[in-house]
Coordinates of C-alpha atoms and ligand atoms in Angstrom, one line a residue:
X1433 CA 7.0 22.3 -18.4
X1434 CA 3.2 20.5 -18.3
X1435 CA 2.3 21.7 -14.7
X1436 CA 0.4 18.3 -14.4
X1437 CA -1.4 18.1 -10.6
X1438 CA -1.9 14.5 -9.4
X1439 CA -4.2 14.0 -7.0
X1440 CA -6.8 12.3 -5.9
X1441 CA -9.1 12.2 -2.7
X1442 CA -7.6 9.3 -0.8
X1443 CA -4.0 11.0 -1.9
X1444 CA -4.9 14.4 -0.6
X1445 CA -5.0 12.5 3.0
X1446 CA -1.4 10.5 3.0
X1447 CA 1.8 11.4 2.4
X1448 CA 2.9 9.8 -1.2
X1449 CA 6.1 9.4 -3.2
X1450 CA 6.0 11.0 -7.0
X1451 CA 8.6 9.3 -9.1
X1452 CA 9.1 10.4 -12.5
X1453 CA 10.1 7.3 -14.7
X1454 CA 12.4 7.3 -17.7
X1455 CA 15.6 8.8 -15.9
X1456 CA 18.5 6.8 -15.8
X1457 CA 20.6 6.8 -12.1
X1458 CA 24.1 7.4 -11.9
X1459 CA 26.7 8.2 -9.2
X1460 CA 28.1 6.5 -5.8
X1461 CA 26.0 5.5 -3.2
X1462 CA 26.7 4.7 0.5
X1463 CA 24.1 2.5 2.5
X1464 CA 23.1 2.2 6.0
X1465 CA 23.7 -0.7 9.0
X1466 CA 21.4 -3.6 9.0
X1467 CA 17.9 -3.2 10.1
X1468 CA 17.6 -6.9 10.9
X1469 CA 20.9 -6.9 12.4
X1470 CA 20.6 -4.0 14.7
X1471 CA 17.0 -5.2 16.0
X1472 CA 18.4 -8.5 17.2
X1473 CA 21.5 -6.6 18.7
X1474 CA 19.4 -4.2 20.9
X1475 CA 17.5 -7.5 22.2
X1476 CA 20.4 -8.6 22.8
X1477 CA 21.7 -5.6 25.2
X1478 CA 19.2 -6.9 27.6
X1479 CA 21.1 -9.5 28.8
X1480 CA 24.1 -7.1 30.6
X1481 CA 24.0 -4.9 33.0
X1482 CA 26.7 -2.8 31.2
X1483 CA 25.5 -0.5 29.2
X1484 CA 26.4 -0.9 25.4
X1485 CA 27.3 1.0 22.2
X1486 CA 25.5 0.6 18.9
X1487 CA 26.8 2.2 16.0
X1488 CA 25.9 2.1 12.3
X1489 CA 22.1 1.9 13.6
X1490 CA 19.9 3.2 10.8
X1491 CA 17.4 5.7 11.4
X1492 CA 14.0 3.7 10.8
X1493 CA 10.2 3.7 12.5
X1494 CA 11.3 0.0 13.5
X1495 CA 14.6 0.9 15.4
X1496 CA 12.9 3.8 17.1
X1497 CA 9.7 1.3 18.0
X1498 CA 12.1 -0.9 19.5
X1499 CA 13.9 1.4 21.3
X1500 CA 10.1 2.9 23.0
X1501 CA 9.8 -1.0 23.7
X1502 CA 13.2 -1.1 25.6
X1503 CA 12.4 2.5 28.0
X1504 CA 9.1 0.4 28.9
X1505 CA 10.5 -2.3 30.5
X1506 CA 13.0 -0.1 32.6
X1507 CA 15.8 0.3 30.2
X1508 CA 18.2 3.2 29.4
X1509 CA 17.9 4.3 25.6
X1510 CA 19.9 7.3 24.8
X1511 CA 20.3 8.3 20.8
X1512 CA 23.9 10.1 21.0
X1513 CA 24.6 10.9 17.2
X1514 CA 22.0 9.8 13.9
X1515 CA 23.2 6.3 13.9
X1516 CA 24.8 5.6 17.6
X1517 CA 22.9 4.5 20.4
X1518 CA 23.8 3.7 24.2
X1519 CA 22.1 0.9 25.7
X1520 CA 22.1 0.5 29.4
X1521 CA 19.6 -2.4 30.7
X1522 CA 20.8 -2.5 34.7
X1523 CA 17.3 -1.6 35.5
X1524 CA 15.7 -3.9 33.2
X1525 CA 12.4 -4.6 35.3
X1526 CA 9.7 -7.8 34.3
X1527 CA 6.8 -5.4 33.6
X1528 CA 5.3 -6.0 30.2
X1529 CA 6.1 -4.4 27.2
X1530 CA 3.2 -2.8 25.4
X1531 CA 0.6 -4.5 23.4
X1532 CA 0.4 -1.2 21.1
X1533 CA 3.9 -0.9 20.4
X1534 CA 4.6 -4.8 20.0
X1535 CA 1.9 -5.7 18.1
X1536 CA 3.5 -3.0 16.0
X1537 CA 7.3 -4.8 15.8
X1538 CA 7.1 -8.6 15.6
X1539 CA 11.0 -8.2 16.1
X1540 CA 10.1 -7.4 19.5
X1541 CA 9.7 -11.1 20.3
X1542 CA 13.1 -10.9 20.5
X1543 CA 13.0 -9.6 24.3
X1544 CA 11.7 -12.7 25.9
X1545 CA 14.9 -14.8 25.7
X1546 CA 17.0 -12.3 27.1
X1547 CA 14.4 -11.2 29.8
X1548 CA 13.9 -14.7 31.0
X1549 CA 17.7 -15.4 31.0
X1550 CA 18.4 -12.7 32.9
X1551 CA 15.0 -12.5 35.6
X1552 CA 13.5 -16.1 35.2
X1553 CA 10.5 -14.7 34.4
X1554 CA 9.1 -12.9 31.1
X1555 CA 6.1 -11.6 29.8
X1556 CA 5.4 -10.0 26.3
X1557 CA 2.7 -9.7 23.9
X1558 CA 2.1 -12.3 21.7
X1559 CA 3.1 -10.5 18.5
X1560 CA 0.3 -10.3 15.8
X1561 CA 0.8 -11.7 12.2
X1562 CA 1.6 -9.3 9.4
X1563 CA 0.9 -8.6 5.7
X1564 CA 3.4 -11.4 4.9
X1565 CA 2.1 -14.4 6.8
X1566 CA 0.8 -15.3 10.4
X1567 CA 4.4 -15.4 11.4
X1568 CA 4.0 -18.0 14.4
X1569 CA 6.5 -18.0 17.7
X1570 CA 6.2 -21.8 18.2
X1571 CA 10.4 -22.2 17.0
X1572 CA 11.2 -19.7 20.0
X1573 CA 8.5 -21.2 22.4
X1574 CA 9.7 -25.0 21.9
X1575 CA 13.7 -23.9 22.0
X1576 CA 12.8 -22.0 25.0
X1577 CA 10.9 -25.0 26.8
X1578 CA 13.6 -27.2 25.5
X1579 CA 16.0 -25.4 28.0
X1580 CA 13.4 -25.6 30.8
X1581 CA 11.3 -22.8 30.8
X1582 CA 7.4 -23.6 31.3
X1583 CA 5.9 -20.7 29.0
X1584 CA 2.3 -20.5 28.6
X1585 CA 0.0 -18.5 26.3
X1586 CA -3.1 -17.0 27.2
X1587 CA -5.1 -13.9 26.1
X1588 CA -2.7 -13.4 23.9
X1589 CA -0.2 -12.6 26.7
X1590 CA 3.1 -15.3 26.1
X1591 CA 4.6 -15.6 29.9
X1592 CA 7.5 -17.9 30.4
X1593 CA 9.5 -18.6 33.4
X1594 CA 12.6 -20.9 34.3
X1595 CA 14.7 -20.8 37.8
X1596 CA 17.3 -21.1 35.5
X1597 CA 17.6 -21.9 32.1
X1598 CA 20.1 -24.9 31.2
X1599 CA 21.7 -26.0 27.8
X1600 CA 19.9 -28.3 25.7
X1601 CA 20.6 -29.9 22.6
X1602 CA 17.8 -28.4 20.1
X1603 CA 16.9 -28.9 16.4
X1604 CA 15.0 -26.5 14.5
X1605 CA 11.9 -27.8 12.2
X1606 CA 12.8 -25.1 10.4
X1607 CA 15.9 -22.6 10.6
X1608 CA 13.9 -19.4 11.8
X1609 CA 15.8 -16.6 12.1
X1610 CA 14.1 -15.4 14.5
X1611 CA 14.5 -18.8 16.4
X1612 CA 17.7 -18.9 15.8
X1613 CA 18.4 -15.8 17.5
X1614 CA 16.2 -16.3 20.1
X1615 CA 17.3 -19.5 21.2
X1616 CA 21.2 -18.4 21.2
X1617 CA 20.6 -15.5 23.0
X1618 CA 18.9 -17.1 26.0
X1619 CA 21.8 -19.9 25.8
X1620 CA 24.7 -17.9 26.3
X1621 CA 23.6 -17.4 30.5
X1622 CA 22.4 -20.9 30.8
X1623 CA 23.7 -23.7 32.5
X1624 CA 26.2 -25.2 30.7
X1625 CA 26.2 -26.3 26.6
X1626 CA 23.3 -25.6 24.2
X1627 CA 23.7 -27.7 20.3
X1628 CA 21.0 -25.9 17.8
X1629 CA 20.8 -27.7 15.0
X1630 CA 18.9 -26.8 11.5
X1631 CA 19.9 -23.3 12.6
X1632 CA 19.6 -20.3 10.5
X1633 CA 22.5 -19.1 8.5
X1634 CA 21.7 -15.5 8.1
X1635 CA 24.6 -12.9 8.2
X1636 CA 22.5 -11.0 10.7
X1637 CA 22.4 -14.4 13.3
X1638 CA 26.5 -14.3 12.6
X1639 CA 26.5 -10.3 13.5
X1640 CA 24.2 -11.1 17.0
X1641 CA 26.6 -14.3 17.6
X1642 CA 29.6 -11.6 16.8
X1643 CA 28.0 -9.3 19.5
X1644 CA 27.2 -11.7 21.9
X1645 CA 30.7 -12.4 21.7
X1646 CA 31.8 -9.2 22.4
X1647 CA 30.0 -9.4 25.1
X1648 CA 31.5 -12.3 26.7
X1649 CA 29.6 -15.1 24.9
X1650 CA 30.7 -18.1 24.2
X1651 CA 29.6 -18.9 20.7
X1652 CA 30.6 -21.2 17.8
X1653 CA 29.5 -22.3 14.1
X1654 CA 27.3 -19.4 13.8
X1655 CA 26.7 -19.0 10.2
X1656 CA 26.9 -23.2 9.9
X1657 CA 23.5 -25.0 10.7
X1658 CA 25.0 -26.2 14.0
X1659 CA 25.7 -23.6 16.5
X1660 CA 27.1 -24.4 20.1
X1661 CA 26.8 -22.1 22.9
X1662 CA 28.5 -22.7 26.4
X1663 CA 26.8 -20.6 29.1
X1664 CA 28.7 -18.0 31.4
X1665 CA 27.5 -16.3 34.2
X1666 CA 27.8 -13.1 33.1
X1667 CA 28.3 -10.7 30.3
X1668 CA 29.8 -7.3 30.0
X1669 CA 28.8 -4.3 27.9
X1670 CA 30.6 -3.2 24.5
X1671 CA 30.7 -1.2 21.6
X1672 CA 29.6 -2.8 18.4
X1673 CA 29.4 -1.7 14.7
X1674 CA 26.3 -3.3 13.0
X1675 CA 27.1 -4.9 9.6
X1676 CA 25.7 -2.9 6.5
X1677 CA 22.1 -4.1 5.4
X1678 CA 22.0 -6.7 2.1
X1679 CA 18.3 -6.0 1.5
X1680 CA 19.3 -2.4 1.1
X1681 CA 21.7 -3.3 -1.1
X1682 CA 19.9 -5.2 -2.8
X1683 CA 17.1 -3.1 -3.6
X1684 CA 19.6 -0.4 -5.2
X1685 CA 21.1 -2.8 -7.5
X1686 CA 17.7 -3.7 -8.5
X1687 CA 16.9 0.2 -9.1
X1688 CA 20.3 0.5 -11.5
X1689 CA 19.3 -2.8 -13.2
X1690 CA 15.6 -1.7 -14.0
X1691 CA 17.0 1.7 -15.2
X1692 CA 19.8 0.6 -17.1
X1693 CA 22.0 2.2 -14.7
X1694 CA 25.8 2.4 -13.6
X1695 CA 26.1 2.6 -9.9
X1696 CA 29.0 2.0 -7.2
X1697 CA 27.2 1.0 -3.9
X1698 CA 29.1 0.3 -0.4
X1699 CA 30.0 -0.5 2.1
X1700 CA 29.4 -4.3 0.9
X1701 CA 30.1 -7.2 2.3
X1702 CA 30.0 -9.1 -0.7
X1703 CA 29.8 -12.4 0.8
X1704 CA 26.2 -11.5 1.8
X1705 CA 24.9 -11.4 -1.3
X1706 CA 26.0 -14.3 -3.3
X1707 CA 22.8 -15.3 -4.9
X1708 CA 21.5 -11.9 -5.5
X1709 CA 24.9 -11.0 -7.3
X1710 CA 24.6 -14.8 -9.2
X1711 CA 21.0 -13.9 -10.4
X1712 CA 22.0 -10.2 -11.5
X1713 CA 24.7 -11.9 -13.4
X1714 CA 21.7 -14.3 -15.1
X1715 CA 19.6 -11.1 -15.5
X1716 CA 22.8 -9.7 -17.8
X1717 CA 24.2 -7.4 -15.5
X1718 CA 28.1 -6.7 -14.8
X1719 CA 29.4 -6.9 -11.2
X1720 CA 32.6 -5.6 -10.3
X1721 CA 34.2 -5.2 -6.8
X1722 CA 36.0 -1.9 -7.6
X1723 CA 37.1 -1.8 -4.0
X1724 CA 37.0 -4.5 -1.0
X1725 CA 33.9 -2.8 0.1
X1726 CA 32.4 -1.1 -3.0
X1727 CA 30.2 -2.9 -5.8
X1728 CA 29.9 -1.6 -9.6
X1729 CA 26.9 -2.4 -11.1
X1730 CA 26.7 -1.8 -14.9
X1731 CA 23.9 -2.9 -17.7
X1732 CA 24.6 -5.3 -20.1
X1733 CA 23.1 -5.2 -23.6
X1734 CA 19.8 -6.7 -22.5
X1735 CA 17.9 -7.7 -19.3
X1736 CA 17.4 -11.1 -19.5
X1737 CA 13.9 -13.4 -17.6
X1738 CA 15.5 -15.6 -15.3
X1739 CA 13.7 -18.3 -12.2
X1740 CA 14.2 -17.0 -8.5
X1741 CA 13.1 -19.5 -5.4
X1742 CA 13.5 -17.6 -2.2
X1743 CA 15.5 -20.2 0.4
X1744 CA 16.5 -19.6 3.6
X1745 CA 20.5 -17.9 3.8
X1746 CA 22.7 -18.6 1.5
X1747 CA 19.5 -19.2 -0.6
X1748 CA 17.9 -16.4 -2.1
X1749 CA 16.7 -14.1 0.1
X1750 CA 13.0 -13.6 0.6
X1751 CA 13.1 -9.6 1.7
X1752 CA 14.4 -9.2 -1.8
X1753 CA 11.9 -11.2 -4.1
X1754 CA 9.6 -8.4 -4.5
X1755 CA 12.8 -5.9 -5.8
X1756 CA 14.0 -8.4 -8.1
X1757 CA 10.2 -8.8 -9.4
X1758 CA 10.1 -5.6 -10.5
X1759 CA 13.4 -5.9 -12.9
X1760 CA 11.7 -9.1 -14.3
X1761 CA 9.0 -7.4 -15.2
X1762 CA 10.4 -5.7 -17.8
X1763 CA 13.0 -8.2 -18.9
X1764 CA 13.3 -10.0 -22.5
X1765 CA 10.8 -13.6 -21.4
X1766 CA 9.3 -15.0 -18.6
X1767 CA 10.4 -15.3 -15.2
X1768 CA 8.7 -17.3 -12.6
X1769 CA 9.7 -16.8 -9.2
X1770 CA 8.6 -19.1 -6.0
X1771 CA 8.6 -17.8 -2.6
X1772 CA 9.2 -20.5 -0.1
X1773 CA 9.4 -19.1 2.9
X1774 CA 6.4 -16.8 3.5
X1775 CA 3.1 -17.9 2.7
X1776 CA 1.8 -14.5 2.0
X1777 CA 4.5 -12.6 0.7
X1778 CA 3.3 -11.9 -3.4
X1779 CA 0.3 -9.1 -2.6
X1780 CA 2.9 -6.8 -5.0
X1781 CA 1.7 -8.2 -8.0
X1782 CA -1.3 -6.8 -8.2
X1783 CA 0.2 -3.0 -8.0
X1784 CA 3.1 -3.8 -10.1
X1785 CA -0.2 -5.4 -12.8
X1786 CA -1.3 -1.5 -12.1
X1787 CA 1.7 -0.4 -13.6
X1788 CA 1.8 -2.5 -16.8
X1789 CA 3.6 -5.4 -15.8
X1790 CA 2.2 -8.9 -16.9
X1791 CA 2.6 -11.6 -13.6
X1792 CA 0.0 -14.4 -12.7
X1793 CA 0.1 -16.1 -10.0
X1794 CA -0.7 -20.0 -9.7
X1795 CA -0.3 -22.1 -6.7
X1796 CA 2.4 -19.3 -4.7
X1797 CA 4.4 -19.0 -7.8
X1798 CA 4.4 -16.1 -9.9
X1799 CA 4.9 -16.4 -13.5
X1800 CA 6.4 -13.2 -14.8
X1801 CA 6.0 -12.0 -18.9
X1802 CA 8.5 -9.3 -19.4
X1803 CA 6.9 -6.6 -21.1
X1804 CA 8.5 -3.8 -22.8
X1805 CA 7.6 -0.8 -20.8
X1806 CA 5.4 -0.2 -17.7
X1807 CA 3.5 3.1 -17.2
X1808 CA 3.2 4.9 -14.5
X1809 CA -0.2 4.7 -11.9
X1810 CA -1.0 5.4 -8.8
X1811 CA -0.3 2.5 -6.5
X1812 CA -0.8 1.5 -2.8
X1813 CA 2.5 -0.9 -0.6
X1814 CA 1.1 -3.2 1.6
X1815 CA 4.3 -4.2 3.6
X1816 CA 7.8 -2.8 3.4
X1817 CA 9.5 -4.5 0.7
X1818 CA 6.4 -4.2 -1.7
X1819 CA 7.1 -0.6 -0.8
X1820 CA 10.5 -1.1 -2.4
X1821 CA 9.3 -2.8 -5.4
X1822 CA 7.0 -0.4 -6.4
X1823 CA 9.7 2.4 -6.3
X1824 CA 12.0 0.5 -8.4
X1825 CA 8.7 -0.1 -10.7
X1826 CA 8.2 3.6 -11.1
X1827 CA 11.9 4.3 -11.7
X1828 CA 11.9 2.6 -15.3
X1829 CA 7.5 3.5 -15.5
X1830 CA 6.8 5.8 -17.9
X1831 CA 5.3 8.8 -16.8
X1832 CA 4.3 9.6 -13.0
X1833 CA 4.0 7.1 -10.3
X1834 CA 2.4 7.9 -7.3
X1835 CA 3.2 5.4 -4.0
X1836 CA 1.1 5.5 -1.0
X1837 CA 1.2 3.5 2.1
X1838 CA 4.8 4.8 2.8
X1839 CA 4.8 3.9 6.5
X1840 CA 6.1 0.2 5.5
X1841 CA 8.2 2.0 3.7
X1842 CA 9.8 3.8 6.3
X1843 CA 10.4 0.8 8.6
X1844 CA 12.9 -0.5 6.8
X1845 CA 14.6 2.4 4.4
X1846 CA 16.6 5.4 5.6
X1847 CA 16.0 8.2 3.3
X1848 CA 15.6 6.2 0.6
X1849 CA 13.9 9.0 -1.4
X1850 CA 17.0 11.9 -1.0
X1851 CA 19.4 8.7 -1.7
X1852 CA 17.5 8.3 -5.4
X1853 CA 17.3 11.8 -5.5
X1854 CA 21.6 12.2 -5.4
X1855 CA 21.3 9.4 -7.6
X1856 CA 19.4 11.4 -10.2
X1857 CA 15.8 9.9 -10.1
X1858 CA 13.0 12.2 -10.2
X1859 CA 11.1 11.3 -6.9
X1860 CA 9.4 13.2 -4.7
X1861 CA 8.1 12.7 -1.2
X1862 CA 4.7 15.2 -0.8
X1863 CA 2.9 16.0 2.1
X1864 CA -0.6 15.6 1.9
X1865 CA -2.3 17.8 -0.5
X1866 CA 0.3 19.2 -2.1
X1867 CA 0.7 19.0 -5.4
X1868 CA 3.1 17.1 -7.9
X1869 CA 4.5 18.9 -10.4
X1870 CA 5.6 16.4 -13.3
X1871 CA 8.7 16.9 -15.6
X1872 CA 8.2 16.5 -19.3
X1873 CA 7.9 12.4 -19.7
X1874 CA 11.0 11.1 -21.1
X1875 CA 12.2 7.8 -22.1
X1876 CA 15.8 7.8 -21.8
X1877 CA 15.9 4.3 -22.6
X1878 CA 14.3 4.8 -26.0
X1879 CA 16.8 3.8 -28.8
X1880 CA 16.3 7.4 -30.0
X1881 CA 17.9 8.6 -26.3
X1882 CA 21.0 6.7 -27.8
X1883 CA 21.3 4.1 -25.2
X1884 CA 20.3 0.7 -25.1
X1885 CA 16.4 -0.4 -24.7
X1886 CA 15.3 -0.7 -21.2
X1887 CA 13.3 -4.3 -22.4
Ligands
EPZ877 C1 13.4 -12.4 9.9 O1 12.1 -12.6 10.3 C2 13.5 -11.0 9.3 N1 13.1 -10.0 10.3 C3 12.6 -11.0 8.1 O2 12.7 -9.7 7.5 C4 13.0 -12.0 7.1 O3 12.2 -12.0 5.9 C5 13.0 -13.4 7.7 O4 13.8 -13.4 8.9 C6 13.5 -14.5 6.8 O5 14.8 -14.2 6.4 C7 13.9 -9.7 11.2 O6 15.0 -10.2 11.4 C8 13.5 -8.6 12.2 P1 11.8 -16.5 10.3 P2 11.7 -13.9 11.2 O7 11.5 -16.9 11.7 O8 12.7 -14.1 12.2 C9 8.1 -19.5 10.1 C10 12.0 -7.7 6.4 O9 11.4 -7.4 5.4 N2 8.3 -19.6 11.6 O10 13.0 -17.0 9.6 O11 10.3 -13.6 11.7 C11 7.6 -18.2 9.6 O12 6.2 -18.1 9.7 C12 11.6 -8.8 7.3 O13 13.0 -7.1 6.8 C13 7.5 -20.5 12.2 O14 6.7 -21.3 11.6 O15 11.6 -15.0 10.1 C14 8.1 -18.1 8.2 O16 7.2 -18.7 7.4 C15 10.3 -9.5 6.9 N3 7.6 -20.6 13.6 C16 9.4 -18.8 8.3 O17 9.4 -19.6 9.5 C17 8.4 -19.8 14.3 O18 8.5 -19.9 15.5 C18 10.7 -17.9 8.3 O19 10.5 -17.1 9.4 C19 9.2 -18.9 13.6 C20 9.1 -18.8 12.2

């Protein structure tokens, strides 16, 4: 065994992933509750003074930043198994949340609705732009104002305040998520009816309308582009189950399709993932539901190039363009993929152009030349589903790939490394100067390995 050390002075400092390329995956794999799902649901435990139930929360920096946000402003947060929380907001106070920790979580924006519903008065932290884009609030602001609350932003401090909010009938420019959710959740304790139009479609706006609901809400057409909320005066606490996450999903199937892989993934909800399914199908892949809740994925003789334009819901979705880049780097053609929704979201390409692959990109889009191999390097995520790609990169590189910048990474990914591991990939997670040992290079998708070329 070629005791190869990988290391260089910026690694010895951070903690870096080793992957091993070449090895094919195989096995069951079980994924975690919705990181976008469960964000919006704590938000939304504001605005009772039960205390609520969370389960199927997954273990991620982000939940555990929100939840530090939530015992700042006076609220109850209480970790009772690895993926249960209780939420009790009774002593929800109108002190502000911290710059430091919001500036951290733009997902923490999604306080101020519920805290001005239930106080009148709000006051967080502008939230900062991110690797992805500037990630403006204007959507929430202008829903918010729509329902009469004056809001004003000054030294970067956004305060709003209402003596009562009232329903309004509000059309999006554009249907933000975050908008979306925002908007609804202040709704359901206003005055009387709310219509958003042009509103987001995202299963995660469905599973916060589903909670709210729970809770007392009156919601309907969530999941349409016209949701109608009639205020109540009050909601109760609950216990909720947060829906399994797609871009988790997602990203495994894109791991078995780069490796040529046969994998069973659940629990699905297959109706999440319609286009990602449709373009796997393009890319040559087999997709079976072997069980109401379970997905097969199998290779097909090739991997085929194929277009992708990330859309808002039921579009394509934008957390998984960078994934799905990384199995069209190495497929038969050229690919180009658009992202529409994020102005900044492509800064993958140069790391995955580190590692072999052959991707311009002109005018947002990025045109993608399949190439037959990559080879491993050491590489560097700059947001958390770049992270993802670059794993899924270094599954199928050959030789040793070395990932750095792993805090994205662990946002938005619960033990992604052990689950690869169970799934037979060679990765490693090393603490700062230690040292990788590498396993002889292999290329199990060589003809000669009796299975069918990776490219
Ligand atoms: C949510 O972000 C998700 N985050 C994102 O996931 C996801 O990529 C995004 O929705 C799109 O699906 C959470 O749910 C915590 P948007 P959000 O408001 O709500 C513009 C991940 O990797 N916009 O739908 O912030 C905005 O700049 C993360 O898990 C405004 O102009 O997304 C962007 O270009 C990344 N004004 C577009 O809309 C506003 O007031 C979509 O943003 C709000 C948004």
């Amino acid at each position: 065994m070629t005791n190869q050390t990988i290391q260089t002075k910026s690694d010895a400092e951070k903690p870096a992933l080793h992957i091993e390329g070449g090895y094919r995956l195989s096995g069951e794999l079980t994924t975690n509750g919705a990181k976008n799902s469960a964000l919006a649901l704590m938000a939304a435990t504001l605005l009772t003074t039960d205390e609520c139930r969370l389960t199927n929360v997954p273990q991620l920096t982000d939940i555990r930043t929100m939840g530090a946000i939530l015992e700042a402003i006076g609220v109850r947060y209480r970790q009772v198994e690895a993926h249960t929380v209780d939420i009790d907001a009774r002593f929800l106070g109108t002190q502000r949340a911290p710059y430091e920790l919001v500036n951290t979580l733009r997902a923490s924006f999604f306080i101020l609705g519920p805290i001005l519903a239930r106080h009148g008065i709000a006051r967080i932290p502008l939230p900062g732009g991110c690797a992805i884009g500037a990630r403006p609030v204007d959507l929430h602001v202008r829903g918010l104002v729509a329902m009469g609350a004056d809001v004003t932003i000054e030294h970067g401090m956004v305060e709003a305040r209402a003596r009562k909010l009232v329903g309004a009938r509000i059309c999006l420019d554009f249907p933000s998520v975050g908008a979306t959710e925002t908007i609804m959740m202040a709704a359901t304790l206003a005055e009387g009816e709310t219509i958003l139009e042009n509103a987001a479609q995202e299963p995660e706006v469905v599973d916060l309308a589903n909670f709210c609901s729970a809770m007392g809400a009156q919601i309907k057409g969530a999941g349409t582009k016209t949701i109608i909320i009639q205020g109540v005066k009050k909601l109760h606490g609950c216990e909720y189950r947060v829906i399994p996450d797609r871009v988790e999903i997602a990203t495994f199937l894109a791991a078995a399709a780069i490796t040529r892989s046969t994998l069973l993934i659940g629990p699905v909800l297959p109706e999440h993932l319609s286009a990602p399914l449709a373009k796997l199908k393009e890319m040559g892949m087999t997709i079976t539901l072997v069980r109401p809740d379970t997905l097969e994925i199998s290779p097909g003789s090739g991997l085929n190039a194929t277009d992708i334009e990330t859309l808002p819901f039921p579009g394509f979705p934008t957390d998984m363009q960078a994934p799905f880049m990384s199995v069209l780097s190495v497929a038969e053609g050229t690919s180009i993929i658009s992202e529409t929704v994020f102005e900044n979201r492509l800064m993958h390409v140069p790391e995955l152009n580190r590692l072999g692959a052959d991707i311009r990109v002109r005018s947002g889009h990025a045109i993608v030349r399949g190439v037959p191999r990559l080879s491993g390097a050491p590489v560097v995520a700059t947001d958390l589903r770049a992270a993802a790609a670059l794993i899924i990169a270094g599954l199928a590189a050959q030789g040793t790939t070395t990932i750095t910048g792993l805090h994205h990474l662990d946002r938005g990914y619960e033990a992604i490394e052990q689950k690869l591991q169970n799934l037979g990939a060679r990765i490693q997670r090393l603490a700062p100067g230690s040292s990788f040992i590498a396993a002889p290079a292999v290329d199990c998708f060589s003809p000669s390995a009796g299975v069918a070329a990776g490219a």
